[in-house]
Amino acid sequence: MDGKLHLEHGWQMTYDLRGKKSLDGWVHTSRLIPLSRNESIPVTATADGFTCQKNGMGVRIKSERFNYKKEKHLFTHDQYGLSHYRGKEMFGTDGTIPFSHYREIAFFRNGKTQIAPRAQYDHLFNPYFEKAGDNTQLSHCYYRAKDDTLFLTTVIGDGAAYTEVLFVFRQGILKNVLASLHPEV
């Protein structure tokens, strides 16, 4: 899903129906609820990624270098370069070889950890983690108690452009991963 602000009345939206076609239209601002209206959870750097946690609940993200040589056969190309990984549209590169990726995404609460299936996010490349703290300034975490939903926003990219990513955890399970090129690109 991609959105562009239009004056003060709404957002122009494009919703991709899993590569089949797109729906375009407008959503009035009265129908949008900013994530920031939910409880904010602090984001803290770790040696290999970051966490957002509060009161024994949160998300842990681990990143690492990507071994393209080992995974090369899982990529497909288009006229611009690399375009798909394991059959899914890639995000975080401009068609170039990825240099990093998410190693693990896990939700934790009260001493229990639920690791998200890698297939949900394995097409997202180049999270910022060159030095501790890189991702903490670019990531935000919010919790909505009424339906036990945690939202994590972050960015990925290789420099020329970047992609905004929203991870939605409902009742401790990663339900949605939405990636969209930043509207200013």
PDB file of C-alpha atoms in Angstrom:
ATOM      1  CA  MET A   1       0.000   0.000   0.000  1.00  0.00           C
ATOM      2  CA  ASP A   2       1.351   3.373  -0.957  1.00  0.00           C
ATOM      3  CA  GLY A   3      -0.084   6.729  -0.008  1.00  0.00           C
ATOM      4  CA  LYS A   4       0.494  10.349  -0.984  1.00  0.00           C
ATOM      5  CA  LEU A   5      -0.879  13.287   0.929  1.00  0.00           C
ATOM      6  CA  HIS A   6      -3.184  15.587  -0.990  1.00  0.00           C
ATOM      7  CA  LEU A   7      -3.862  18.902   0.697  1.00  0.00           C
ATOM      8  CA  GLU A   8      -5.747  18.479   3.969  1.00  0.00           C
ATOM      9  CA  HIS A   9      -8.604  16.302   2.749  1.00  0.00           C
ATOM     10  CA  GLY A  10      -7.142  12.871   2.313  1.00  0.00           C
ATOM     11  CA  TRP A  11      -4.560  10.473   1.020  1.00  0.00           C
ATOM     12  CA  GLN A  12      -4.328   9.161  -2.489  1.00  0.00           C
ATOM     13  CA  MET A  13      -3.833   5.421  -2.097  1.00  0.00           C
ATOM     14  CA  THR A  14      -2.629   2.651  -4.355  1.00  0.00           C
ATOM     15  CA  TYR A  15      -3.296  -0.847  -3.084  1.00  0.00           C
ATOM     16  CA  ASP A  16      -1.477  -3.684  -4.836  1.00  0.00           C
ATOM     17  CA  LEU A  17      -3.551  -6.868  -4.979  1.00  0.00           C
ATOM     18  CA  ARG A  18      -0.547  -9.202  -4.756  1.00  0.00           C
ATOM     19  CA  GLY A  19       0.810  -8.368  -8.184  1.00  0.00           C
ATOM     20  CA  LYS A  20      -2.486  -9.017 -10.011  1.00  0.00           C
ATOM     21  CA  LYS A  21      -3.614  -5.401 -10.320  1.00  0.00           C
ATOM     22  CA  SER A  22      -3.792  -2.210  -8.323  1.00  0.00           C
ATOM     23  CA  LEU A  23      -6.693  -0.253  -6.913  1.00  0.00           C
ATOM     24  CA  ASP A  24      -6.356   3.527  -6.841  1.00  0.00           C
ATOM     25  CA  GLY A  25      -8.471   5.961  -4.897  1.00  0.00           C
ATOM     26  CA  TRP A  26      -8.758   8.427  -2.060  1.00  0.00           C
ATOM     27  CA  VAL A  27      -9.177   7.934   1.676  1.00  0.00           C
ATOM     28  CA  HIS A  28     -10.540  10.924   3.584  1.00  0.00           C
ATOM     29  CA  THR A  29      -8.407  11.985   6.553  1.00  0.00           C
ATOM     30  CA  SER A  30     -11.391  11.430   8.875  1.00  0.00           C
ATOM     31  CA  ARG A  31     -11.028   7.687   8.129  1.00  0.00           C
ATOM     32  CA  LEU A  32      -7.326   7.537   9.005  1.00  0.00           C
ATOM     33  CA  ILE A  33      -6.009   6.981  12.515  1.00  0.00           C
ATOM     34  CA  PRO A  34      -2.314   7.801  12.984  1.00  0.00           C
ATOM     35  CA  LEU A  35      -0.292   5.053  14.658  1.00  0.00           C
ATOM     36  CA  SER A  36       1.060   7.707  17.017  1.00  0.00           C
ATOM     37  CA  ARG A  37      -2.346   7.846  18.736  1.00  0.00           C
ATOM     38  CA  ASN A  38      -1.469   4.480  20.269  1.00  0.00           C
ATOM     39  CA  GLU A  39       0.856   3.910  23.214  1.00  0.00           C
ATOM     40  CA  SER A  40       4.471   4.473  22.182  1.00  0.00           C
ATOM     41  CA  ILE A  41       7.047   1.807  23.068  1.00  0.00           C
ATOM     42  CA  PRO A  42      10.728   2.809  23.219  1.00  0.00           C
ATOM     43  CA  VAL A  43      13.130   1.422  20.587  1.00  0.00           C
ATOM     44  CA  THR A  44      16.558   0.363  21.858  1.00  0.00           C
ATOM     45  CA  ALA A  45      19.666  -0.628  19.886  1.00  0.00           C
ATOM     46  CA  THR A  46      21.280  -4.047  20.261  1.00  0.00           C
ATOM     47  CA  ALA A  47      24.576  -5.287  18.820  1.00  0.00           C
ATOM     48  CA  ASP A  48      22.821  -6.849  15.816  1.00  0.00           C
ATOM     49  CA  GLY A  49      19.555  -4.932  15.480  1.00  0.00           C
ATOM     50  CA  PHE A  50      17.060  -3.421  17.907  1.00  0.00           C
ATOM     51  CA  THR A  51      14.168  -4.121  20.244  1.00  0.00           C
ATOM     52  CA  CYS A  52      11.050  -2.295  21.268  1.00  0.00           C
ATOM     53  CA  GLN A  53       9.765  -3.386  24.634  1.00  0.00           C
ATOM     54  CA  LYS A  54       7.689  -2.308  27.583  1.00  0.00           C
ATOM     55  CA  ASN A  55       6.424  -4.220  30.603  1.00  0.00           C
ATOM     56  CA  GLY A  56       7.872  -7.553  29.417  1.00  0.00           C
ATOM     57  CA  MET A  57       6.327  -7.343  25.934  1.00  0.00           C
ATOM     58  CA  GLY A  58       7.800  -6.324  22.613  1.00  0.00           C
ATOM     59  CA  VAL A  59       9.606  -7.189  19.408  1.00  0.00           C
ATOM     60  CA  ARG A  60      13.233  -8.141  18.786  1.00  0.00           C
ATOM     61  CA  ILE A  61      14.802  -7.606  15.348  1.00  0.00           C
ATOM     62  CA  LYS A  62      18.133  -9.198  14.421  1.00  0.00           C
ATOM     63  CA  SER A  63      20.004  -8.271  11.235  1.00  0.00           C
ATOM     64  CA  GLU A  64      23.102  -9.658   9.577  1.00  0.00           C
ATOM     65  CA  ARG A  65      25.143  -9.520   6.409  1.00  0.00           C
ATOM     66  CA  PHE A  66      23.479 -11.224   3.445  1.00  0.00           C
ATOM     67  CA  ASN A  67      25.321 -14.033   1.625  1.00  0.00           C
ATOM     68  CA  TYR A  68      24.334 -13.344  -1.978  1.00  0.00           C
ATOM     69  CA  LYS A  69      26.658 -16.005  -3.378  1.00  0.00           C
ATOM     70  CA  LYS A  70      24.804 -18.698  -1.443  1.00  0.00           C
ATOM     71  CA  GLU A  71      21.328 -17.347  -2.332  1.00  0.00           C
ATOM     72  CA  LYS A  72      21.987 -16.150  -5.904  1.00  0.00           C
ATOM     73  CA  HIS A  73      19.858 -18.881  -7.503  1.00  0.00           C
ATOM     74  CA  LEU A  74      16.751 -17.644  -5.605  1.00  0.00           C
ATOM     75  CA  PHE A  75      16.689 -14.249  -7.363  1.00  0.00           C
ATOM     76  CA  THR A  76      15.071 -13.226 -10.640  1.00  0.00           C
ATOM     77  CA  HIS A  77      15.865 -10.195 -12.780  1.00  0.00           C
ATOM     78  CA  ASP A  78      14.005  -7.646 -14.853  1.00  0.00           C
ATOM     79  CA  GLN A  79      15.368  -4.884 -17.103  1.00  0.00           C
ATOM     80  CA  TYR A  80      16.501  -2.884 -14.034  1.00  0.00           C
ATOM     81  CA  GLY A  81      18.356  -5.642 -12.183  1.00  0.00           C
ATOM     82  CA  LEU A  82      17.337  -7.942  -9.344  1.00  0.00           C
ATOM     83  CA  SER A  83      13.565  -7.765  -8.885  1.00  0.00           C
ATOM     84  CA  HIS A  84      12.292 -10.813  -6.988  1.00  0.00           C
ATOM     85  CA  TYR A  85      13.539 -13.105  -4.237  1.00  0.00           C
ATOM     86  CA  ARG A  86      11.871 -16.484  -3.771  1.00  0.00           C
ATOM     87  CA  GLY A  87       9.114 -15.290  -6.114  1.00  0.00           C
ATOM     88  CA  LYS A  88       8.278 -12.141  -4.126  1.00  0.00           C
ATOM     89  CA  GLU A  89       8.959  -8.541  -5.086  1.00  0.00           C
ATOM     90  CA  MET A  90      12.127  -7.335  -3.360  1.00  0.00           C
ATOM     91  CA  PHE A  91      12.313  -4.185  -1.246  1.00  0.00           C
ATOM     92  CA  GLY A  92      15.335  -2.304   0.060  1.00  0.00           C
ATOM     93  CA  THR A  93      17.517  -2.354  -3.063  1.00  0.00           C
ATOM     94  CA  ASP A  94      17.483  -0.515  -6.359  1.00  0.00           C
ATOM     95  CA  GLY A  95      17.916  -3.776  -8.250  1.00  0.00           C
ATOM     96  CA  THR A  96      21.401  -4.295  -6.848  1.00  0.00           C
ATOM     97  CA  ILE A  97      22.831  -7.138  -4.777  1.00  0.00           C
ATOM     98  CA  PRO A  98      21.610  -6.894  -1.156  1.00  0.00           C
ATOM     99  CA  PHE A  99      24.258  -6.545   1.515  1.00  0.00           C
ATOM    100  CA  SER A 100      22.141  -7.188   4.644  1.00  0.00           C
ATOM    101  CA  HIS A 101      18.812  -8.691   5.706  1.00  0.00           C
ATOM    102  CA  TYR A 102      16.684  -9.531   8.738  1.00  0.00           C
ATOM    103  CA  ARG A 103      17.957 -12.699  10.389  1.00  0.00           C
ATOM    104  CA  GLU A 104      15.131 -12.976  12.906  1.00  0.00           C
ATOM    105  CA  ILE A 105      11.981 -11.152  13.971  1.00  0.00           C
ATOM    106  CA  ALA A 106      10.423 -12.288  17.230  1.00  0.00           C
ATOM    107  CA  PHE A 107       7.573 -11.187  19.477  1.00  0.00           C
ATOM    108  CA  PHE A 108       8.021 -11.772  23.195  1.00  0.00           C
ATOM    109  CA  ARG A 109       5.747 -11.465  26.205  1.00  0.00           C
ATOM    110  CA  ASN A 110       6.040 -12.732  29.776  1.00  0.00           C
ATOM    111  CA  GLY A 111       9.089 -14.896  29.052  1.00  0.00           C
ATOM    112  CA  LYS A 112       7.582 -16.544  25.949  1.00  0.00           C
ATOM    113  CA  THR A 113       8.912 -15.878  22.449  1.00  0.00           C
ATOM    114  CA  GLN A 114       7.127 -16.342  19.108  1.00  0.00           C
ATOM    115  CA  ILE A 115       9.559 -16.259  16.169  1.00  0.00           C
ATOM    116  CA  ALA A 116       7.934 -14.998  12.963  1.00  0.00           C
ATOM    117  CA  PRO A 117       8.229 -17.231   9.883  1.00  0.00           C
ATOM    118  CA  ARG A 118      11.105 -15.966   7.784  1.00  0.00           C
ATOM    119  CA  ALA A 119       9.022 -16.270   4.608  1.00  0.00           C
ATOM    120  CA  GLN A 120       6.986 -13.267   5.789  1.00  0.00           C
ATOM    121  CA  TYR A 121       9.969 -10.901   5.601  1.00  0.00           C
ATOM    122  CA  ASP A 122      12.749 -12.617   3.629  1.00  0.00           C
ATOM    123  CA  HIS A 123      12.186 -10.284   0.629  1.00  0.00           C
ATOM    124  CA  LEU A 124      13.139  -7.196   2.702  1.00  0.00           C
ATOM    125  CA  PHE A 125      16.775  -6.204   2.355  1.00  0.00           C
ATOM    126  CA  ASN A 126      19.303  -3.701   3.642  1.00  0.00           C
ATOM    127  CA  PRO A 127      18.009  -2.784   7.088  1.00  0.00           C
ATOM    128  CA  TYR A 128      20.157  -0.076   8.625  1.00  0.00           C
ATOM    129  CA  PHE A 129      22.473  -1.587  11.215  1.00  0.00           C
ATOM    130  CA  GLU A 130      26.010  -0.505  10.375  1.00  0.00           C
ATOM    131  CA  LYS A 131      26.490   0.697  13.925  1.00  0.00           C
ATOM    132  CA  ALA A 132      24.424   0.294  17.072  1.00  0.00           C
ATOM    133  CA  GLY A 133      21.660   2.856  17.112  1.00  0.00           C
ATOM    134  CA  ASP A 134      21.211   3.296  13.337  1.00  0.00           C
ATOM    135  CA  ASN A 135      17.756   1.743  13.351  1.00  0.00           C
ATOM    136  CA  THR A 136      16.516   3.255  16.613  1.00  0.00           C
ATOM    137  CA  GLN A 137      16.184   6.706  15.047  1.00  0.00           C
ATOM    138  CA  LEU A 138      14.326   5.345  12.028  1.00  0.00           C
ATOM    139  CA  SER A 139      11.981   2.941  13.823  1.00  0.00           C
ATOM    140  CA  HIS A 140       8.875   3.449  15.930  1.00  0.00           C
ATOM    141  CA  CYS A 141       6.793   1.028  17.921  1.00  0.00           C
ATOM    142  CA  TYR A 142       3.183   1.433  19.097  1.00  0.00           C
ATOM    143  CA  TYR A 143       0.782  -0.743  21.058  1.00  0.00           C
ATOM    144  CA  ARG A 144      -3.007  -0.779  20.815  1.00  0.00           C
ATOM    145  CA  ALA A 145      -4.382  -2.541  23.890  1.00  0.00           C
ATOM    146  CA  LYS A 146      -8.018  -2.853  22.765  1.00  0.00           C
ATOM    147  CA  ASP A 147      -7.149  -5.584  20.241  1.00  0.00           C
ATOM    148  CA  ASP A 148      -3.647  -6.528  21.493  1.00  0.00           C
ATOM    149  CA  THR A 149      -1.872  -5.197  18.390  1.00  0.00           C
ATOM    150  CA  LEU A 150       1.732  -4.032  18.206  1.00  0.00           C
ATOM    151  CA  PHE A 151       2.830  -1.922  15.223  1.00  0.00           C
ATOM    152  CA  LEU A 152       6.484  -1.565  14.277  1.00  0.00           C
ATOM    153  CA  THR A 153       7.529   0.901  11.574  1.00  0.00           C
ATOM    154  CA  THR A 154      11.043   0.983  10.201  1.00  0.00           C
ATOM    155  CA  VAL A 155      12.933   1.727   6.991  1.00  0.00           C
ATOM    156  CA  ILE A 156      15.195  -0.289   4.732  1.00  0.00           C
ATOM    157  CA  GLY A 157      17.247   0.689   1.702  1.00  0.00           C
ATOM    158  CA  ASP A 158      20.620   0.863   0.066  1.00  0.00           C
ATOM    159  CA  GLY A 159      21.014   4.613  -0.069  1.00  0.00           C
ATOM    160  CA  ALA A 160      19.453   5.963  -3.257  1.00  0.00           C
ATOM    161  CA  ALA A 161      15.890   5.423  -2.074  1.00  0.00           C
ATOM    162  CA  TYR A 162      14.310   3.886   0.937  1.00  0.00           C
ATOM    163  CA  THR A 163      11.327   1.733   1.734  1.00  0.00           C
ATOM    164  CA  GLU A 164       9.029   2.143   4.701  1.00  0.00           C
ATOM    165  CA  VAL A 165       7.992  -1.133   6.334  1.00  0.00           C
ATOM    166  CA  LEU A 166       5.127  -1.779   8.740  1.00  0.00           C
ATOM    167  CA  PHE A 167       5.073  -4.984  10.790  1.00  0.00           C
ATOM    168  CA  VAL A 168       1.732  -5.735  12.478  1.00  0.00           C
ATOM    169  CA  PHE A 169       1.678  -8.222  15.361  1.00  0.00           C
ATOM    170  CA  ARG A 170      -1.753  -9.236  16.631  1.00  0.00           C
ATOM    171  CA  GLN A 171      -1.896 -11.261  19.835  1.00  0.00           C
ATOM    172  CA  GLY A 172       1.822 -11.986  19.507  1.00  0.00           C
ATOM    173  CA  ILE A 173       1.735 -13.279  15.926  1.00  0.00           C
ATOM    174  CA  LEU A 174       3.131 -11.419  12.905  1.00  0.00           C
ATOM    175  CA  LYS A 175      -0.006 -10.905  10.792  1.00  0.00           C
ATOM    176  CA  ASN A 176       1.048  -8.338   8.171  1.00  0.00           C
ATOM    177  CA  VAL A 177       4.217  -7.002   6.611  1.00  0.00           C
ATOM    178  CA  LEU A 178       3.584  -3.995   4.385  1.00  0.00           C
ATOM    179  CA  ALA A 179       6.424  -2.432   2.396  1.00  0.00           C
ATOM    180  CA  SER A 180       6.186   0.724   0.311  1.00  0.00           C
ATOM    181  CA  LEU A 181       8.700   3.006  -1.363  1.00  0.00           C
ATOM    182  CA  HIS A 182       8.821   6.287   0.481  1.00  0.00           C
ATOM    183  CA  PRO A 183       6.425   8.745  -1.252  1.00  0.00           C
ATOM    184  CA  GLU A 184       9.185  11.308  -1.877  1.00  0.00           C
ATOM    185  CA  VAL A 185      11.110   8.884  -4.067  1.00  0.00           C
TER     186      VAL A 185
END
